[in-house]
């Protein structure tokens, strides 16, 4: 993936839940995050919406809940982020890191 979308630290936390448990519904995402974060369900829904607009996740409606799944694999994201980091700070020279 050459054009990596910018993901905030908070969105990355949500992505880790999705990568780990996908496919996962919104209620389960809120439950997992409520163990460590004091985010409201509305805040989490906003982050899910942003991630979907960025093209990182998608959802399907299953009965009355949304089931989310990643479009970008975790390994693919890390590879692209590593390349972006190397290009930005080391002129693309990975061996200088």
Short mmCIF file of N, CA, C and O in Angstrom, two decimals:
data_model
loop_
_atom_site.label_atom_id
_atom_site.label_comp_id
_atom_site.label_asym_id
_atom_site.label_seq_id
_atom_site.Cartn_x
_atom_site.Cartn_y
_atom_site.Cartn_z
N UNK A 1 0.85 -1.18 0.00
CA UNK A 1 0.00 0.00 0.00
C UNK A 1 0.89 1.23 0.00
O UNK A 1 1.57 1.51 0.96
N UNK A 2 0.87 1.96 -1.08
CA UNK A 2 1.76 3.09 -1.21
C UNK A 2 1.20 4.36 -0.58
O UNK A 2 1.94 5.20 -0.13
N UNK A 3 -0.11 4.51 -0.55
CA UNK A 3 -0.71 5.71 -0.01
C UNK A 3 -1.36 5.39 1.33
O UNK A 3 -2.56 5.14 1.41
N UNK A 4 -0.58 5.42 2.37
CA UNK A 4 -1.02 5.06 3.71
C UNK A 4 -1.86 6.17 4.32
O UNK A 4 -1.41 7.31 4.40
N UNK A 5 -3.07 5.86 4.77
CA UNK A 5 -3.87 6.89 5.43
C UNK A 5 -3.29 7.22 6.81
O UNK A 5 -2.71 6.35 7.47
N UNK A 6 -3.41 8.45 7.21
CA UNK A 6 -2.94 8.88 8.52
C UNK A 6 -3.92 8.38 9.57
O UNK A 6 -5.11 8.68 9.52
N UNK A 7 -3.43 7.59 10.52
CA UNK A 7 -4.26 7.05 11.60
C UNK A 7 -3.75 7.62 12.91
O UNK A 7 -2.57 7.50 13.23
N UNK A 8 -4.65 8.23 13.68
CA UNK A 8 -4.28 8.79 14.98
C UNK A 8 -3.96 7.67 15.97
O UNK A 8 -4.29 6.50 15.73
N UNK A 9 -3.35 8.04 17.08
CA UNK A 9 -3.03 7.05 18.11
C UNK A 9 -4.31 6.38 18.64
O UNK A 9 -4.33 5.16 18.86
N UNK A 10 -5.36 7.15 18.84
CA UNK A 10 -6.62 6.59 19.33
C UNK A 10 -7.23 5.65 18.30
O UNK A 10 -7.72 4.57 18.64
N UNK A 11 -7.21 6.05 17.03
CA UNK A 11 -7.73 5.19 15.97
C UNK A 11 -6.92 3.90 15.87
O UNK A 11 -7.46 2.83 15.60
N UNK A 12 -5.63 3.99 16.11
CA UNK A 12 -4.77 2.81 16.08
C UNK A 12 -5.16 1.81 17.17
O UNK A 12 -5.14 0.59 16.95
N UNK A 13 -5.55 2.32 18.33
CA UNK A 13 -6.01 1.44 19.42
C UNK A 13 -7.26 0.68 18.98
O UNK A 13 -7.39 -0.53 19.20
N UNK A 14 -8.18 1.39 18.33
CA UNK A 14 -9.39 0.76 17.81
C UNK A 14 -9.02 -0.27 16.74
O UNK A 14 -9.56 -1.39 16.71
N UNK A 15 -8.10 0.09 15.86
CA UNK A 15 -7.67 -0.83 14.80
C UNK A 15 -7.09 -2.12 15.38
O UNK A 15 -7.35 -3.20 14.85
N UNK A 16 -6.33 -2.00 16.45
CA UNK A 16 -5.76 -3.21 17.05
C UNK A 16 -6.85 -4.18 17.52
O UNK A 16 -6.70 -5.40 17.38
N UNK A 17 -7.94 -3.64 18.06
CA UNK A 17 -9.06 -4.49 18.46
C UNK A 17 -9.67 -5.15 17.23
O UNK A 17 -9.94 -6.36 17.22
N UNK A 18 -9.86 -4.38 16.17
CA UNK A 18 -10.45 -4.93 14.95
C UNK A 18 -9.54 -5.98 14.32
O UNK A 18 -10.00 -7.05 13.91
N UNK A 19 -8.24 -5.68 14.23
CA UNK A 19 -7.30 -6.66 13.67
C UNK A 19 -7.32 -7.96 14.48
O UNK A 19 -7.25 -9.05 13.93
N UNK A 20 -7.40 -7.84 15.78
CA UNK A 20 -7.32 -9.02 16.63
C UNK A 20 -8.59 -9.86 16.61
O UNK A 20 -8.52 -11.10 16.63
N UNK A 21 -9.76 -9.22 16.56
CA UNK A 21 -11.01 -9.95 16.74
C UNK A 21 -11.93 -9.98 15.51
O UNK A 21 -13.05 -10.50 15.59
N UNK A 22 -11.52 -9.42 14.40
CA UNK A 22 -12.40 -9.31 13.22
C UNK A 22 -12.87 -10.67 12.74
O UNK A 22 -12.12 -11.64 12.81
N UNK A 23 -14.09 -10.72 12.25
CA UNK A 23 -15.09 -9.66 12.22
C UNK A 23 -15.66 -9.44 13.63
O UNK A 23 -15.88 -10.39 14.38
N UNK A 24 -15.91 -8.18 13.97
CA UNK A 24 -16.34 -7.83 15.33
C UNK A 24 -17.41 -6.74 15.26
O UNK A 24 -17.29 -5.80 14.46
N UNK A 25 -18.44 -6.88 16.08
CA UNK A 25 -19.50 -5.88 16.05
C UNK A 25 -19.16 -4.69 16.95
O UNK A 25 -18.27 -4.76 17.80
N UNK A 26 -19.89 -3.61 16.75
CA UNK A 26 -19.63 -2.37 17.48
C UNK A 26 -19.72 -2.57 18.99
O UNK A 26 -18.87 -2.05 19.73
N UNK A 27 -20.71 -3.30 19.45
CA UNK A 27 -20.86 -3.51 20.89
C UNK A 27 -19.65 -4.22 21.49
O UNK A 27 -19.21 -3.88 22.60
N UNK A 28 -19.11 -5.20 20.78
CA UNK A 28 -17.93 -5.91 21.28
C UNK A 28 -16.70 -5.02 21.28
O UNK A 28 -15.85 -5.11 22.18
N UNK A 29 -16.59 -4.14 20.28
CA UNK A 29 -15.47 -3.19 20.26
C UNK A 29 -15.55 -2.28 21.48
O UNK A 29 -14.55 -2.07 22.18
N UNK A 30 -16.74 -1.76 21.76
CA UNK A 30 -16.94 -0.89 22.93
C UNK A 30 -16.59 -1.65 24.20
O UNK A 30 -15.91 -1.12 25.09
N UNK A 31 -17.01 -2.90 24.30
CA UNK A 31 -16.72 -3.70 25.49
C UNK A 31 -15.22 -3.90 25.69
O UNK A 31 -14.71 -3.74 26.79
N UNK A 32 -14.51 -4.24 24.62
CA UNK A 32 -13.05 -4.42 24.72
C UNK A 32 -12.36 -3.12 25.14
O UNK A 32 -11.46 -3.14 25.98
N UNK A 33 -12.76 -2.03 24.55
CA UNK A 33 -12.11 -0.75 24.84
C UNK A 33 -12.46 -0.21 26.22
O UNK A 33 -11.65 0.50 26.83
N UNK A 34 -13.63 -0.54 26.73
CA UNK A 34 -14.04 -0.02 28.04
C UNK A 34 -13.21 -0.61 29.18
O UNK A 34 -13.20 -0.07 30.28
N UNK A 35 -12.48 -1.69 28.91
CA UNK A 35 -11.61 -2.28 29.93
C UNK A 35 -10.43 -1.37 30.25
O UNK A 35 -9.95 -1.35 31.38
N UNK A 36 -9.95 -0.63 29.24
CA UNK A 36 -8.75 0.19 29.42
C UNK A 36 -8.98 1.68 29.19
O UNK A 36 -8.16 2.50 29.60
N UNK A 37 -10.03 2.03 28.50
CA UNK A 37 -10.28 3.42 28.12
C UNK A 37 -11.61 3.90 28.69
O UNK A 37 -12.52 3.12 28.87
N UNK A 38 -11.68 5.19 28.93
CA UNK A 38 -12.93 5.78 29.40
C UNK A 38 -13.61 6.54 28.26
O UNK A 38 -14.08 7.66 28.44
N UNK A 39 -13.64 5.92 27.09
CA UNK A 39 -14.27 6.52 25.93
C UNK A 39 -15.74 6.18 25.92
O UNK A 39 -16.12 5.05 26.22
N UNK A 40 -16.56 7.13 25.52
CA UNK A 40 -17.99 6.86 25.39
C UNK A 40 -18.22 6.05 24.11
O UNK A 40 -17.42 6.09 23.18
N UNK A 41 -19.33 5.32 24.07
CA UNK A 41 -19.66 4.60 22.84
C UNK A 41 -19.74 5.53 21.63
O UNK A 41 -19.35 5.14 20.52
N UNK A 42 -20.22 6.75 21.82
CA UNK A 42 -20.31 7.71 20.72
C UNK A 42 -18.91 8.06 20.19
O UNK A 42 -18.72 8.17 18.97
N UNK A 43 -17.94 8.22 21.07
CA UNK A 43 -16.56 8.50 20.66
C UNK A 43 -16.01 7.35 19.83
O UNK A 43 -15.38 7.56 18.79
N UNK A 44 -16.26 6.14 20.26
CA UNK A 44 -15.79 4.96 19.54
C UNK A 44 -16.47 4.87 18.17
O UNK A 44 -15.81 4.58 17.17
N UNK A 45 -17.76 5.15 18.12
CA UNK A 45 -18.47 5.14 16.84
C UNK A 45 -17.91 6.19 15.89
O UNK A 45 -17.81 5.95 14.69
N UNK A 46 -17.54 7.34 16.44
CA UNK A 46 -16.93 8.39 15.61
C UNK A 46 -15.61 7.91 15.03
O UNK A 46 -15.33 8.11 13.84
N UNK A 47 -14.78 7.24 15.85
CA UNK A 47 -13.50 6.72 15.36
C UNK A 47 -13.72 5.64 14.30
O UNK A 47 -13.00 5.59 13.30
N UNK A 48 -14.72 4.79 14.50
CA UNK A 48 -15.04 3.76 13.50
C UNK A 48 -15.45 4.41 12.18
O UNK A 48 -15.02 3.97 11.11
N UNK A 49 -16.23 5.46 12.26
CA UNK A 49 -16.66 6.18 11.06
C UNK A 49 -15.46 6.80 10.35
O UNK A 49 -15.34 6.73 9.11
N UNK A 50 -14.56 7.40 11.10
CA UNK A 50 -13.36 8.00 10.51
C UNK A 50 -12.48 6.94 9.84
O UNK A 50 -11.95 7.17 8.75
N UNK A 51 -12.31 5.81 10.51
CA UNK A 51 -11.50 4.74 9.94
C UNK A 51 -12.12 4.22 8.64
O UNK A 51 -11.40 3.90 7.69
N UNK A 52 -13.43 4.16 8.61
CA UNK A 52 -14.10 3.71 7.39
C UNK A 52 -13.93 4.73 6.26
O UNK A 52 -13.67 4.37 5.12
N UNK A 53 -14.04 6.02 6.58
CA UNK A 53 -13.84 7.07 5.58
C UNK A 53 -12.41 7.06 5.04
O UNK A 53 -12.18 7.41 3.89
N UNK A 54 -11.47 6.66 5.87
CA UNK A 54 -10.07 6.58 5.45
C UNK A 54 -9.79 5.33 4.63
O UNK A 54 -8.70 5.16 4.10
N UNK A 55 -10.75 4.42 4.55
CA UNK A 55 -10.58 3.21 3.76
C UNK A 55 -9.80 2.12 4.45
O UNK A 55 -9.26 1.23 3.80
N UNK A 56 -9.75 2.16 5.77
CA UNK A 56 -8.98 1.18 6.53
C UNK A 56 -9.87 0.03 7.00
O UNK A 56 -9.40 -1.09 7.13
N UNK A 57 -11.15 0.32 7.27
CA UNK A 57 -12.10 -0.71 7.67
C UNK A 57 -13.37 -0.57 6.84
O UNK A 57 -13.58 0.43 6.15
N UNK A 58 -14.21 -1.59 6.94
CA UNK A 58 -15.54 -1.57 6.34
C UNK A 58 -16.48 -2.27 7.31
O UNK A 58 -16.04 -2.85 8.31
N UNK A 59 -17.77 -2.19 7.03
CA UNK A 59 -18.73 -2.88 7.89
C UNK A 59 -19.85 -3.48 7.05
O UNK A 59 -20.08 -3.08 5.92
N UNK A 60 -20.49 -4.45 7.66
CA UNK A 60 -21.70 -5.06 7.11
C UNK A 60 -22.74 -5.03 8.21
O UNK A 60 -22.40 -5.10 9.39
N UNK A 61 -23.98 -4.91 7.83
CA UNK A 61 -25.05 -4.92 8.82
C UNK A 61 -25.51 -6.35 9.02
O UNK A 61 -25.85 -7.05 8.06
N UNK A 62 -25.49 -6.80 10.25
CA UNK A 62 -25.96 -8.14 10.61
C UNK A 62 -27.09 -7.97 11.61
O UNK A 62 -26.85 -7.66 12.78
N UNK A 63 -28.30 -8.14 11.12
CA UNK A 63 -29.48 -7.92 11.93
C UNK A 63 -29.52 -6.44 12.32
O UNK A 63 -29.61 -5.58 11.47
N UNK A 64 -29.36 -6.14 13.61
CA UNK A 64 -29.42 -4.75 14.06
C UNK A 64 -28.07 -4.18 14.47
O UNK A 64 -28.00 -3.12 15.09
N UNK A 65 -26.99 -4.88 14.18
CA UNK A 65 -25.65 -4.39 14.56
C UNK A 65 -24.74 -4.32 13.34
O UNK A 65 -24.95 -5.01 12.34
N UNK A 66 -23.75 -3.45 13.44
CA UNK A 66 -22.72 -3.36 12.42
C UNK A 66 -21.56 -4.27 12.80
O UNK A 66 -21.11 -4.26 13.94
N UNK A 67 -21.10 -5.04 11.83
CA UNK A 67 -19.94 -5.92 12.02
C UNK A 67 -18.80 -5.32 11.21
O UNK A 67 -18.92 -5.14 10.00
N UNK A 68 -17.70 -5.01 11.89
CA UNK A 68 -16.56 -4.34 11.27
C UNK A 68 -15.45 -5.33 10.95
O UNK A 68 -15.24 -6.30 11.68
N UNK A 69 -14.73 -5.04 9.88
CA UNK A 69 -13.59 -5.86 9.50
C UNK A 69 -12.55 -4.96 8.82
O UNK A 69 -12.90 -3.94 8.22
N UNK A 70 -11.28 -5.33 8.93
CA UNK A 70 -10.22 -4.50 8.33
C UNK A 70 -10.15 -4.70 6.82
O UNK A 70 -10.38 -5.80 6.33
N UNK A 71 -9.84 -3.64 6.14
CA UNK A 71 -9.56 -3.71 4.71
C UNK A 71 -8.05 -3.84 4.52
O UNK A 71 -7.58 -4.51 3.62
N UNK A 72 -7.31 -3.22 5.42
CA UNK A 72 -5.85 -3.27 5.40
C UNK A 72 -5.38 -4.25 6.46
O UNK A 72 -5.80 -4.16 7.62
N UNK A 73 -4.55 -5.19 6.07
CA UNK A 73 -3.99 -6.14 7.04
C UNK A 73 -2.96 -5.43 7.91
O UNK A 73 -2.31 -4.48 7.50
N UNK A 74 -2.83 -5.93 9.14
CA UNK A 74 -1.91 -5.32 10.09
C UNK A 74 -0.48 -5.32 9.56
O UNK A 74 0.22 -4.31 9.63
N UNK A 75 -0.05 -6.43 9.00
CA UNK A 75 1.32 -6.53 8.47
C UNK A 75 1.53 -5.53 7.33
O UNK A 75 2.58 -4.91 7.22
N UNK A 76 0.51 -5.38 6.50
CA UNK A 76 0.58 -4.44 5.38
C UNK A 76 0.69 -3.00 5.90
O UNK A 76 1.47 -2.20 5.38
N UNK A 77 -0.08 -2.68 6.94
CA UNK A 77 -0.03 -1.35 7.53
C UNK A 77 1.35 -1.07 8.13
O UNK A 77 1.93 -0.01 7.91
N UNK A 78 1.88 -2.03 8.89
CA UNK A 78 3.19 -1.84 9.50
C UNK A 78 4.30 -1.72 8.46
O UNK A 78 5.23 -0.94 8.64
N UNK A 79 4.21 -2.48 7.40
CA UNK A 79 5.21 -2.39 6.34
C UNK A 79 5.19 -0.99 5.71
O UNK A 79 6.23 -0.36 5.52
N UNK A 80 3.99 -0.51 5.39
CA UNK A 80 3.86 0.82 4.78
C UNK A 80 4.29 1.91 5.75
O UNK A 80 4.97 2.87 5.35
N UNK A 81 3.93 1.77 7.03
CA UNK A 81 4.31 2.76 8.03
C UNK A 81 5.83 2.78 8.21
O UNK A 81 6.43 3.84 8.36
N UNK A 82 6.45 1.61 8.19
CA UNK A 82 7.91 1.53 8.31
C UNK A 82 8.61 2.20 7.15
O UNK A 82 9.60 2.92 7.33
N UNK A 83 8.09 1.97 5.95
CA UNK A 83 8.68 2.60 4.76
C UNK A 83 8.51 4.12 4.82
O UNK A 83 9.43 4.87 4.49
N UNK A 84 7.33 4.55 5.25
CA UNK A 84 7.07 5.99 5.37
C UNK A 84 8.01 6.61 6.39
O UNK A 84 8.57 7.69 6.16
N UNK A 85 8.21 5.93 7.52
CA UNK A 85 9.12 6.41 8.56
C UNK A 85 10.55 6.49 8.03
O UNK A 85 11.24 7.50 8.22
N UNK A 86 10.99 5.44 7.36
CA UNK A 86 12.36 5.41 6.82
C UNK A 86 12.55 6.53 5.79
O UNK A 86 13.59 7.20 5.78
N UNK A 87 11.56 6.72 4.93
CA UNK A 87 11.66 7.79 3.93
C UNK A 87 11.69 9.17 4.57
O UNK A 87 12.45 10.04 4.14
N UNK A 88 10.90 9.34 5.60
CA UNK A 88 10.79 10.66 6.23
C UNK A 88 12.04 11.03 7.03
O UNK A 88 12.51 12.15 6.98
N UNK A 89 12.57 10.08 7.79
CA UNK A 89 13.65 10.40 8.72
C UNK A 89 15.03 9.92 8.27
O UNK A 89 16.04 10.40 8.79
N UNK A 90 15.10 8.98 7.34
CA UNK A 90 16.39 8.42 6.95
C UNK A 90 16.58 8.39 5.44
O UNK A 90 17.37 7.60 4.93
N UNK A 91 15.88 9.23 4.73
CA UNK A 91 15.96 9.28 3.27
C UNK A 91 15.81 7.91 2.62
O UNK A 91 16.45 7.60 1.62
N UNK A 92 14.99 7.06 3.22
CA UNK A 92 14.70 5.75 2.66
C UNK A 92 15.73 4.69 2.98
O UNK A 92 15.58 3.54 2.59
N UNK A 93 16.80 5.05 3.68
CA UNK A 93 17.87 4.10 3.98
C UNK A 93 17.53 3.35 5.28
O UNK A 93 17.77 3.84 6.37
N UNK A 94 16.97 2.16 5.14
CA UNK A 94 16.55 1.37 6.29
C UNK A 94 17.76 0.99 7.16
O UNK A 94 17.66 0.95 8.38
N UNK A 95 18.91 0.75 6.54
CA UNK A 95 20.09 0.34 7.32
C UNK A 95 20.60 1.44 8.24
O UNK A 95 21.33 1.18 9.18
N UNK A 96 20.19 2.70 8.02
CA UNK A 96 20.59 3.80 8.92
C UNK A 96 19.76 3.82 10.19
O UNK A 96 20.13 4.48 11.16
N UNK A 97 18.61 3.12 10.15
CA UNK A 97 17.77 3.08 11.36
C UNK A 97 18.48 2.21 12.35
O UNK A 97 18.53 2.13 13.40
#
